[in-house]
Structure formats: C-alpha cells, structure tokens
Tab-separated table of C-alpha atoms in Angstrom:
chain	number	residue	atom	x	y	z
A	1333	UNK	CA	71.282	42.737	-41.034
A	1334	UNK	CA	70.803	42.434	-44.768
A	1335	UNK	CA	68.243	43.390	-47.345
A	1336	UNK	CA	68.274	41.176	-50.471
A	1337	UNK	CA	71.902	41.250	-51.683
A	1338	UNK	CA	72.824	44.283	-49.582
A	1339	UNK	CA	74.700	43.711	-46.319
A	1340	UNK	CA	75.324	46.473	-43.781
A	1341	UNK	CA	78.031	46.344	-41.134
A	1342	UNK	CA	80.157	48.926	-39.304
A	1343	UNK	CA	78.882	51.807	-41.493
A	1344	UNK	CA	79.886	49.913	-44.613
A	1345	UNK	CA	77.770	48.415	-47.371
A	1346	UNK	CA	78.534	45.130	-49.074
A	1347	UNK	CA	76.711	44.384	-52.307
A	1348	UNK	CA	76.782	40.805	-53.533
A	1349	UNK	CA	75.634	39.889	-57.028
A	1350	UNK	CA	75.509	36.141	-57.878
A	1351	UNK	CA	76.759	35.273	-61.381
A	1352	UNK	CA	75.193	32.289	-63.109
A	1353	UNK	CA	75.997	30.373	-66.260
A	1354	UNK	CA	72.704	28.745	-67.095
A	1355	UNK	CA	71.468	27.353	-63.799
A	1356	UNK	CA	74.954	26.888	-62.349
A	1357	UNK	CA	76.386	29.445	-59.933
A	1358	UNK	CA	79.838	30.527	-61.106
A	1359	UNK	CA	80.656	32.989	-58.338
A	1360	UNK	CA	79.749	36.417	-56.980
A	1361	UNK	CA	80.578	40.011	-57.741
A	1362	UNK	CA	81.302	41.730	-54.431
A	1363	UNK	CA	81.509	45.495	-53.954
A	1364	UNK	CA	82.198	47.162	-50.588
A	1365	UNK	CA	81.348	50.827	-49.941
A	1366	UNK	CA	82.906	52.675	-47.010
A	1367	UNK	CA	79.558	54.265	-46.183
A	1368	UNK	CA	75.934	53.360	-45.979
A	1369	UNK	CA	74.389	52.908	-49.442
A	1370	UNK	CA	70.675	52.366	-49.773
A	1371	UNK	CA	69.332	49.946	-52.365
A	1372	UNK	CA	68.562	51.823	-55.572
A	1373	UNK	CA	68.556	51.275	-59.315
A	1374	UNK	CA	71.445	53.706	-59.708
A	1375	UNK	CA	73.657	51.340	-57.693
A	1376	UNK	CA	72.061	48.023	-58.539
A	1377	UNK	CA	71.817	48.266	-62.329
A	1378	UNK	CA	75.531	48.822	-63.119
A	1379	UNK	CA	76.446	45.862	-60.951
A	1380	UNK	CA	73.787	43.716	-62.611
A	1381	UNK	CA	75.106	44.714	-66.029
A	1382	UNK	CA	78.621	43.750	-64.912
A	1383	UNK	CA	77.341	40.355	-63.836
A	1384	UNK	CA	75.735	39.849	-67.263
A	1385	UNK	CA	78.977	40.785	-69.044
A	1386	UNK	CA	80.937	38.350	-66.888
A	1387	UNK	CA	78.358	35.608	-67.484
A	1388	UNK	CA	78.631	36.145	-71.251
A	1389	UNK	CA	82.445	35.975	-71.035
A	1390	UNK	CA	82.218	32.759	-69.028
A	1391	UNK	CA	79.756	31.363	-71.559
A	1392	UNK	CA	82.161	32.087	-74.397
A	1393	UNK	CA	85.053	30.567	-72.421
A	1394	UNK	CA	83.024	27.440	-71.725
A	1395	UNK	CA	82.042	27.144	-75.398
A	1396	UNK	CA	85.729	27.316	-76.381
A	1397	UNK	CA	86.594	24.729	-73.715
A	1398	UNK	CA	83.832	22.375	-74.874
A	1399	UNK	CA	84.994	22.751	-78.488
A	1400	UNK	CA	88.526	21.816	-77.450
A	1401	UNK	CA	87.295	18.785	-75.519
A	1402	UNK	CA	85.228	17.603	-78.509
A	1403	UNK	CA	88.243	18.051	-80.772
A	1404	UNK	CA	90.460	16.062	-78.414
A	1405	UNK	CA	87.868	13.281	-78.108
A	1406	UNK	CA	87.513	13.089	-81.903
A	1407	UNK	CA	91.303	12.956	-82.208
A	1408	UNK	CA	91.569	10.013	-79.796
A	1409	UNK	CA	88.637	8.216	-81.445
A	1410	UNK	CA	90.335	8.541	-84.844
A	1411	UNK	CA	93.509	7.042	-83.360
A	1412	UNK	CA	91.574	4.165	-81.774
A	1413	UNK	CA	89.707	3.466	-85.022
A	1414	UNK	CA	92.920	3.905	-87.030
A	1415	UNK	CA	91.067	6.260	-89.379
A	1416	UNK	CA	94.012	7.952	-91.013
A	1417	UNK	CA	91.908	10.313	-93.160
A	1418	UNK	CA	90.270	11.806	-90.060
A	1419	UNK	CA	93.511	11.665	-88.104
A	1420	UNK	CA	95.450	13.736	-90.617
A	1421	UNK	CA	92.743	16.397	-90.737
A	1422	UNK	CA	92.360	16.473	-86.957
A	1423	UNK	CA	96.110	16.715	-86.368
A	1424	UNK	CA	96.128	20.083	-88.164
A	1425	UNK	CA	93.356	21.350	-85.884
A	1426	UNK	CA	95.109	19.906	-82.834
A	1427	UNK	CA	98.276	21.792	-83.734
A	1428	UNK	CA	96.250	25.022	-83.582
A	1429	UNK	CA	95.389	24.276	-79.946
A	1430	UNK	CA	99.039	23.522	-79.177
A	1431	UNK	CA	99.120	19.747	-79.544
A	1432	UNK	CA	101.926	18.656	-81.823
A	1433	UNK	CA	101.599	15.006	-82.868
A	1434	UNK	CA	105.116	15.086	-84.325
A	1435	UNK	CA	106.744	15.402	-80.888
A	1436	UNK	CA	107.504	12.545	-78.495
A	1437	UNK	CA	104.468	11.081	-76.765
A	1438	UNK	CA	103.199	7.834	-75.291
A	1439	UNK	CA	99.846	6.193	-74.729
A	1440	UNK	CA	98.845	4.984	-71.287
A	1441	UNK	CA	95.694	2.945	-70.748
A	1442	UNK	CA	94.223	2.809	-67.238
A	1443	UNK	CA	92.178	-0.383	-67.066
A	1444	UNK	CA	89.865	-0.587	-64.047
A	1445	UNK	CA	88.299	-3.672	-62.513
A	1446	UNK	CA	86.259	-4.262	-59.384
A	1447	UNK	CA	87.518	-6.476	-56.622
A	1448	UNK	CA	85.324	-9.526	-56.080
A	1449	UNK	CA	83.529	-7.993	-53.099
A	1450	UNK	CA	82.181	-5.154	-55.279
A	1451	UNK	CA	81.252	-7.019	-58.465
A	1452	UNK	CA	77.512	-6.856	-57.829
A	1453	UNK	CA	77.320	-3.051	-57.683
A	1454	UNK	CA	77.849	-1.842	-61.256
A	1455	UNK	CA	76.364	1.606	-60.587
A	1456	UNK	CA	78.810	2.301	-57.787
A	1457	UNK	CA	81.653	1.115	-59.993
A	1458	UNK	CA	80.617	3.567	-62.740
A	1459	UNK	CA	80.596	6.371	-60.201
A	1460	UNK	CA	84.058	5.376	-59.020
A	1461	UNK	CA	85.416	5.418	-62.577
A	1462	UNK	CA	83.952	8.904	-63.054
A	1463	UNK	CA	85.586	10.102	-59.845
A	1464	UNK	CA	88.941	8.682	-60.932
A	1465	UNK	CA	88.495	10.393	-64.303
A	1466	UNK	CA	87.996	13.744	-62.564
A	1467	UNK	CA	90.958	13.009	-60.322
A	1468	UNK	CA	93.129	12.311	-63.373
A	1469	UNK	CA	92.124	15.628	-64.951
A	1470	UNK	CA	92.975	17.567	-61.790
A	1471	UNK	CA	96.230	15.651	-61.338
A	1472	UNK	CA	97.320	16.522	-64.885
A	1473	UNK	CA	96.758	20.207	-64.146
A	1474	UNK	CA	98.547	20.010	-60.814
A	1475	UNK	CA	101.612	18.281	-62.268
A	1476	UNK	CA	101.514	20.479	-65.397
A	1477	UNK	CA	101.447	17.401	-67.632
A	1478	UNK	CA	100.321	17.907	-71.195
A	1479	UNK	CA	97.884	15.152	-72.097
A	1480	UNK	CA	94.625	14.250	-73.803
A	1481	UNK	CA	92.404	11.822	-71.937
A	1482	UNK	CA	89.023	10.194	-72.361
A	1483	UNK	CA	86.903	7.519	-70.720
A	1484	UNK	CA	85.983	4.505	-72.835
A	1485	UNK	CA	84.107	1.631	-71.207
A	1486	UNK	CA	86.159	0.617	-68.139
A	1487	UNK	CA	89.291	2.332	-69.387
A	1488	UNK	CA	90.778	5.783	-69.166
A	1489	UNK	CA	92.853	6.375	-72.284
A	1490	UNK	CA	95.572	8.997	-72.133
A	1491	UNK	CA	97.944	10.365	-74.771
A	1492	UNK	CA	100.815	12.030	-72.912
A	1493	UNK	CA	103.328	14.486	-74.337
A	1494	UNK	CA	106.896	13.894	-73.177
A	1495	UNK	CA	108.542	16.987	-71.712
A	1496	UNK	CA	111.436	17.658	-74.075
A	1497	UNK	CA	113.025	20.173	-71.711
A	1498	UNK	CA	113.388	17.742	-68.831
A	1499	UNK	CA	116.246	15.304	-68.501
A	1500	UNK	CA	114.967	11.725	-68.825
A	1501	UNK	CA	111.532	13.186	-69.575
A	1502	UNK	CA	109.967	9.870	-70.577
A	1503	UNK	CA	111.139	8.014	-67.467
A	1504	UNK	CA	110.006	10.904	-65.267
A	1505	UNK	CA	106.558	10.883	-66.889
A	1506	UNK	CA	106.174	7.141	-66.316
A	1507	UNK	CA	107.225	7.542	-62.682
A	1508	UNK	CA	104.584	10.240	-62.163
A	1509	UNK	CA	101.875	8.060	-63.700
A	1510	UNK	CA	103.012	5.134	-61.571
A	1511	UNK	CA	102.755	7.298	-58.450
A	1512	UNK	CA	99.282	8.474	-59.487
A	1513	UNK	CA	98.173	4.853	-59.799
A	1514	UNK	CA	99.462	4.040	-56.324
A	1515	UNK	CA	97.719	7.077	-54.795
A	1516	UNK	CA	94.411	6.229	-56.478
A	1517	UNK	CA	94.296	2.559	-55.430
A	1518	UNK	CA	95.012	3.583	-51.841
A	1519	UNK	CA	91.985	5.865	-51.915
A	1520	UNK	CA	89.625	3.717	-54.005
A	1521	UNK	CA	90.273	0.348	-52.429
A	1522	UNK	CA	87.396	-1.316	-54.297
A	1523	UNK	CA	89.161	-0.898	-57.655
A	1524	UNK	CA	92.179	-2.519	-59.281
A	1525	UNK	CA	93.954	-0.304	-61.816
A	1526	UNK	CA	96.244	-1.862	-64.408
A	1527	UNK	CA	98.224	0.573	-66.554
A	1528	UNK	CA	99.826	-0.198	-69.911
A	1529	UNK	CA	102.463	2.016	-71.543
A	1530	UNK	CA	103.147	2.097	-75.254
A	1531	UNK	CA	106.505	2.646	-76.826
A	1532	UNK	CA	107.509	6.235	-77.485
A	1533	UNK	CA	105.730	7.560	-80.580
A	1534	UNK	CA	106.702	10.395	-82.883
A	1535	UNK	CA	104.577	11.317	-85.877
A	1536	UNK	CA	100.925	10.995	-86.749
A	1537	UNK	CA	101.458	7.658	-88.482
A	1538	UNK	CA	102.719	6.023	-85.254
A	1539	UNK	CA	99.847	6.967	-82.955
A	1540	UNK	CA	97.411	4.154	-83.782
A	1541	UNK	CA	100.155	1.578	-83.342
A	1542	UNK	CA	101.154	3.177	-80.030
A	1543	UNK	CA	97.557	2.879	-78.834
A	1544	UNK	CA	97.541	-0.820	-79.728
A	1545	UNK	CA	100.839	-1.265	-77.866
A	1546	UNK	CA	99.376	0.225	-74.685
A	1547	UNK	CA	96.290	-1.948	-75.084
A	1548	UNK	CA	98.443	-5.042	-75.569
A	1549	UNK	CA	100.614	-4.083	-72.593
A	1550	UNK	CA	97.559	-4.229	-70.318
A	1551	UNK	CA	96.266	-7.455	-71.841
A	1552	UNK	CA	99.614	-9.253	-71.798
A	1553	UNK	CA	100.782	-7.755	-68.489
A	1554	UNK	CA	97.692	-8.901	-66.581
A	1555	UNK	CA	98.157	-12.457	-67.829
A	1556	UNK	CA	101.926	-12.579	-67.362
A	1557	UNK	CA	102.404	-10.631	-64.133
A	1558	UNK	CA	98.972	-10.359	-62.513
A	1559	UNK	CA	96.397	-7.581	-62.273
A	1560	UNK	CA	96.696	-4.135	-60.743
A	1561	UNK	CA	100.244	-3.338	-61.878
A	1562	UNK	CA	101.987	-1.047	-64.370
A	1563	UNK	CA	103.228	-2.696	-67.567
A	1564	UNK	CA	105.610	-1.308	-70.163
A	1565	UNK	CA	105.177	-2.761	-73.656
A	1566	UNK	CA	108.785	-1.972	-74.484
A	1567	UNK	CA	110.035	-4.249	-71.692
A	1568	UNK	CA	107.784	-7.268	-72.237
A	1569	UNK	CA	110.189	-9.199	-74.397
A	1570	UNK	CA	109.085	-12.754	-75.106
A	1571	UNK	CA	105.689	-12.281	-73.440
A	1572	UNK	CA	104.638	-10.362	-76.550
A	1573	UNK	CA	104.930	-13.668	-78.387
A	1574	UNK	CA	103.476	-15.965	-75.727
A	1575	UNK	CA	100.297	-13.969	-75.114
A	1576	UNK	CA	99.698	-12.240	-78.421
A	1577	UNK	CA	97.297	-13.447	-81.117
A	1578	UNK	CA	99.214	-11.554	-83.801
A	1579	UNK	CA	102.085	-13.996	-83.747
A	1580	UNK	CA	103.792	-13.010	-86.989
A	1581	UNK	CA	103.873	-9.304	-86.196
A	1582	UNK	CA	105.005	-9.983	-82.637
A	1583	UNK	CA	107.755	-12.302	-83.815
A	1584	UNK	CA	108.955	-9.681	-86.249
A	1585	UNK	CA	108.937	-7.059	-83.527
A	1586	UNK	CA	110.727	-9.355	-81.093
A	1587	UNK	CA	113.359	-10.036	-83.748
A	1588	UNK	CA	113.824	-6.308	-84.392
A	1589	UNK	CA	114.088	-5.514	-80.677
A	1590	UNK	CA	116.397	-8.321	-79.565
A	1591	UNK	CA	117.906	-10.448	-82.327
A	1592	UNK	CA	118.440	-8.077	-85.215
A	1593	UNK	CA	121.104	-5.981	-83.404
A	1594	UNK	CA	123.059	-9.174	-82.677
A	1595	UNK	CA	122.673	-10.462	-86.229
A	1596	UNK	CA	123.898	-7.149	-87.623
A	1597	UNK	CA	126.849	-7.141	-85.227
A	1598	UNK	CA	127.771	-10.711	-86.208
A	1599	UNK	CA	127.571	-9.835	-89.913
A	1600	UNK	CA	129.717	-6.750	-89.480
A	1601	UNK	CA	132.394	-8.237	-87.204
A	1602	UNK	CA	132.314	-11.909	-88.161
A	1603	UNK	CA	131.420	-12.836	-84.579
A	1604	UNK	CA	129.058	-15.539	-83.274
A	1605	UNK	CA	126.969	-13.778	-80.640
A	1606	UNK	CA	123.542	-15.142	-81.663
A	1607	UNK	CA	124.711	-18.738	-81.527
A	1608	UNK	CA	126.580	-18.093	-78.270
A	1609	UNK	CA	123.478	-16.671	-76.584
A	1610	UNK	CA	121.306	-19.526	-77.846
A	1611	UNK	CA	123.760	-22.147	-76.577
A	1612	UNK	CA	123.981	-20.381	-73.210
A	1613	UNK	CA	120.205	-20.501	-72.756
A	1614	UNK	CA	119.952	-24.102	-74.018
A	1615	UNK	CA	122.399	-25.058	-71.265
A	1616	UNK	CA	120.338	-23.241	-68.631
A	1617	UNK	CA	122.943	-20.460	-68.235
A	1618	UNK	CA	125.743	-22.949	-67.527
A	1619	UNK	CA	128.808	-21.145	-68.877
A	1620	UNK	CA	131.181	-24.108	-68.556
A	1621	UNK	CA	128.894	-26.523	-70.409
A	1622	UNK	CA	128.209	-23.947	-73.115
A	1623	UNK	CA	131.908	-23.236	-73.625
A	1624	UNK	CA	132.698	-26.952	-73.889
A	1625	UNK	CA	129.979	-27.571	-76.473
A	1626	UNK	CA	131.193	-24.634	-78.556
A	1627	UNK	CA	134.852	-25.663	-78.162
A	1628	UNK	CA	135.857	-22.263	-76.838
A	1629	UNK	CA	137.460	-21.087	-73.601
A	1630	UNK	CA	135.108	-20.088	-70.803
A	1631	UNK	CA	136.630	-16.587	-70.753
A	1632	UNK	CA	135.810	-16.251	-74.440
A	1633	UNK	CA	132.226	-17.220	-73.736
A	1634	UNK	CA	131.961	-14.686	-70.890
A	1635	UNK	CA	133.415	-11.979	-73.125
A	1636	UNK	CA	130.797	-12.704	-75.790
A	1637	UNK	CA	127.957	-12.681	-73.267
A	1638	UNK	CA	129.080	-9.294	-71.912
A	1639	UNK	CA	129.129	-8.010	-75.492
A	1640	UNK	CA	125.543	-9.275	-75.930
A	1641	UNK	CA	124.470	-7.363	-72.810
A	1642	UNK	CA	126.161	-4.198	-74.063
A	1643	UNK	CA	124.495	-4.377	-77.474
A	1644	UNK	CA	120.997	-5.262	-76.227
A	1645	UNK	CA	121.259	-3.223	-73.010
A	1646	UNK	CA	119.749	-6.049	-70.978
A	1647	UNK	CA	120.886	-8.393	-68.214
A	1648	UNK	CA	120.796	-11.803	-69.877
A	1649	UNK	CA	120.390	-13.709	-66.593
A	1650	UNK	CA	117.172	-11.877	-65.793
A	1651	UNK	CA	114.469	-14.560	-65.704
A	1652	UNK	CA	112.145	-12.644	-68.032
A	1653	UNK	CA	114.895	-12.231	-70.612
A	1654	UNK	CA	115.902	-15.885	-70.312
A	1655	UNK	CA	112.376	-17.022	-71.061
C-alpha cells in the first residue's frame, strides 16, 4: 500500500518526489530505503529541497536552450532577409555556441503540400507540419547532424553543416536528407515533400545566396520534374534559365558553370570545344553530320566531345544536359 508519495513493499520504503518545471512534470526523484521509514519532515524535507534544486537547474538549462533557439532563429531570419548588418553581428554570437559560418554548409528547404484529398483540412495540415518539424529535430539528434532549422509558412528551412571529417561528407549528408524525406512521406501519406538543395556555401557572405538557391531549386524543380522530389540546384543546368525570372543572373551563372571552363580551355590551347559542342547539339547529337559540317574527321569530333565531358564532368548525351 502507499501513503502519499511513500510506497512500502517487502520491508522496504520507496519515496517518490515529482519534479516540475512550471506546470510540466520533468521526472521523479526516487529513493529506496532497505527498511521501513515512516513519513516525517526529517526524511521528506531534504528530498523536497533536492527536487527544488533540480527544478532550478532544469529551469536554467531550459532558459539557455531557449536563448540558443532564439539566436538560431534570428540568424536564419537575417539570412532570409539578407540583412548583412544583423548577419555579421549574429555570426559572432553563433560562433560562441559552436556554429561556424565559415565552414562548409548547405541550405535545404522542405516544402510541404497537401494532396488533393486533404486540401480542405488546413488545421490538420498545420498539425502534420508541426509533427514533421518535431520529427526533423529528433532525426538530426539521432543522426548527429549539425544543423539549424525553423518552420516558416509551409516550409521547413534547414542550414546544415557538412561533416569535414567524413569522406564525401556533402554527398553523404544529401543522401541522409533524401532518406529522411522518403521515410516521412511513407508515414505522412497526406503530404508531398519537395526538397531543394543549395550549392555548398562557405563564408557569411554566401549564406543569403545559398538560401535563394535552395528556394529556387524547389521552385524550378517542381515545375521541371514534378512535385514531391529532391532537387539539387547545382545540377539543374539549363532549367535555371528556363524557369527563373532573374534571367541575366541565371545566364551568367549558367555561363560560369558550363561554358566558361570550355572558353578558357579554348583560349589556352587554341582548341574549338565550344563550337564543337554547339554543332553537335544543333545536329541532334549526330556525330557524322557534325563532323562533316565542321570539315573534320569523326574521330577528331569524338575526341573533342570526350574532352568536353572531362572538363565539365558531365555526360553530354544526358537529355537534361542536351536541353
């Protein structure tokens, strides 16, 4: 039988003292005596005092945790708003809590949409997003992934640190996020999750651009490939031009990513790779026709095309690259 928080069994006494933080139960202090102990102030008061000390320690720990969360949220908001004055100041504070903006990192945006059958229930959708947000937080802890995340409208925005001590750390991180997406959509079947990756960013000045890249990856990827997939801004090639409103910037970026290396190679070696690639695509990848129009041997053309693939590290007959 028990009396209040005292439990008696087999000539032993168990004293249980609940520990609260505000109105929320945090746990219990449990003490077991090997004999029968009657309820008294001499026994009860020291345990109560211990519970108060623990509650105060938990309160301090929670205050520190909440401060960190606010700091992280402010940091992400400054990146989103591209407020460089705030960002510079916040980056110093972030470094103190072991977030180094100068190391390799990427943005990932988790964009969530309801399937047609669930469009009428906005409240349930909000609850689902909150559950997925909690799931993301727990998953980050489980996988020991260093990240800052926040919910904004129907998106979860994450800034992920790349593990520098792991071989192919960036690819491994993307694979883990991809697997997380697949696990979540299997559990929450009413939601489609589209994920956009930015390019790798290093340095405080690159973060706002990286955020925009992840945002564009979702926007462009959904239009080009369909919803509910994972899109990598770095691999979107010509789609950055076709579906972007910032045409000039996208054209410049496309040139830097794909054409500039060939132009520089041609200038250095006196070759004709840019023209060769253009002629090859104009002729719908017909090597013989391209060689004839350029008045070169087909083997010469094939050699040049292999050189293009080596320089750009792409397969030129891939349909996305051809477009």
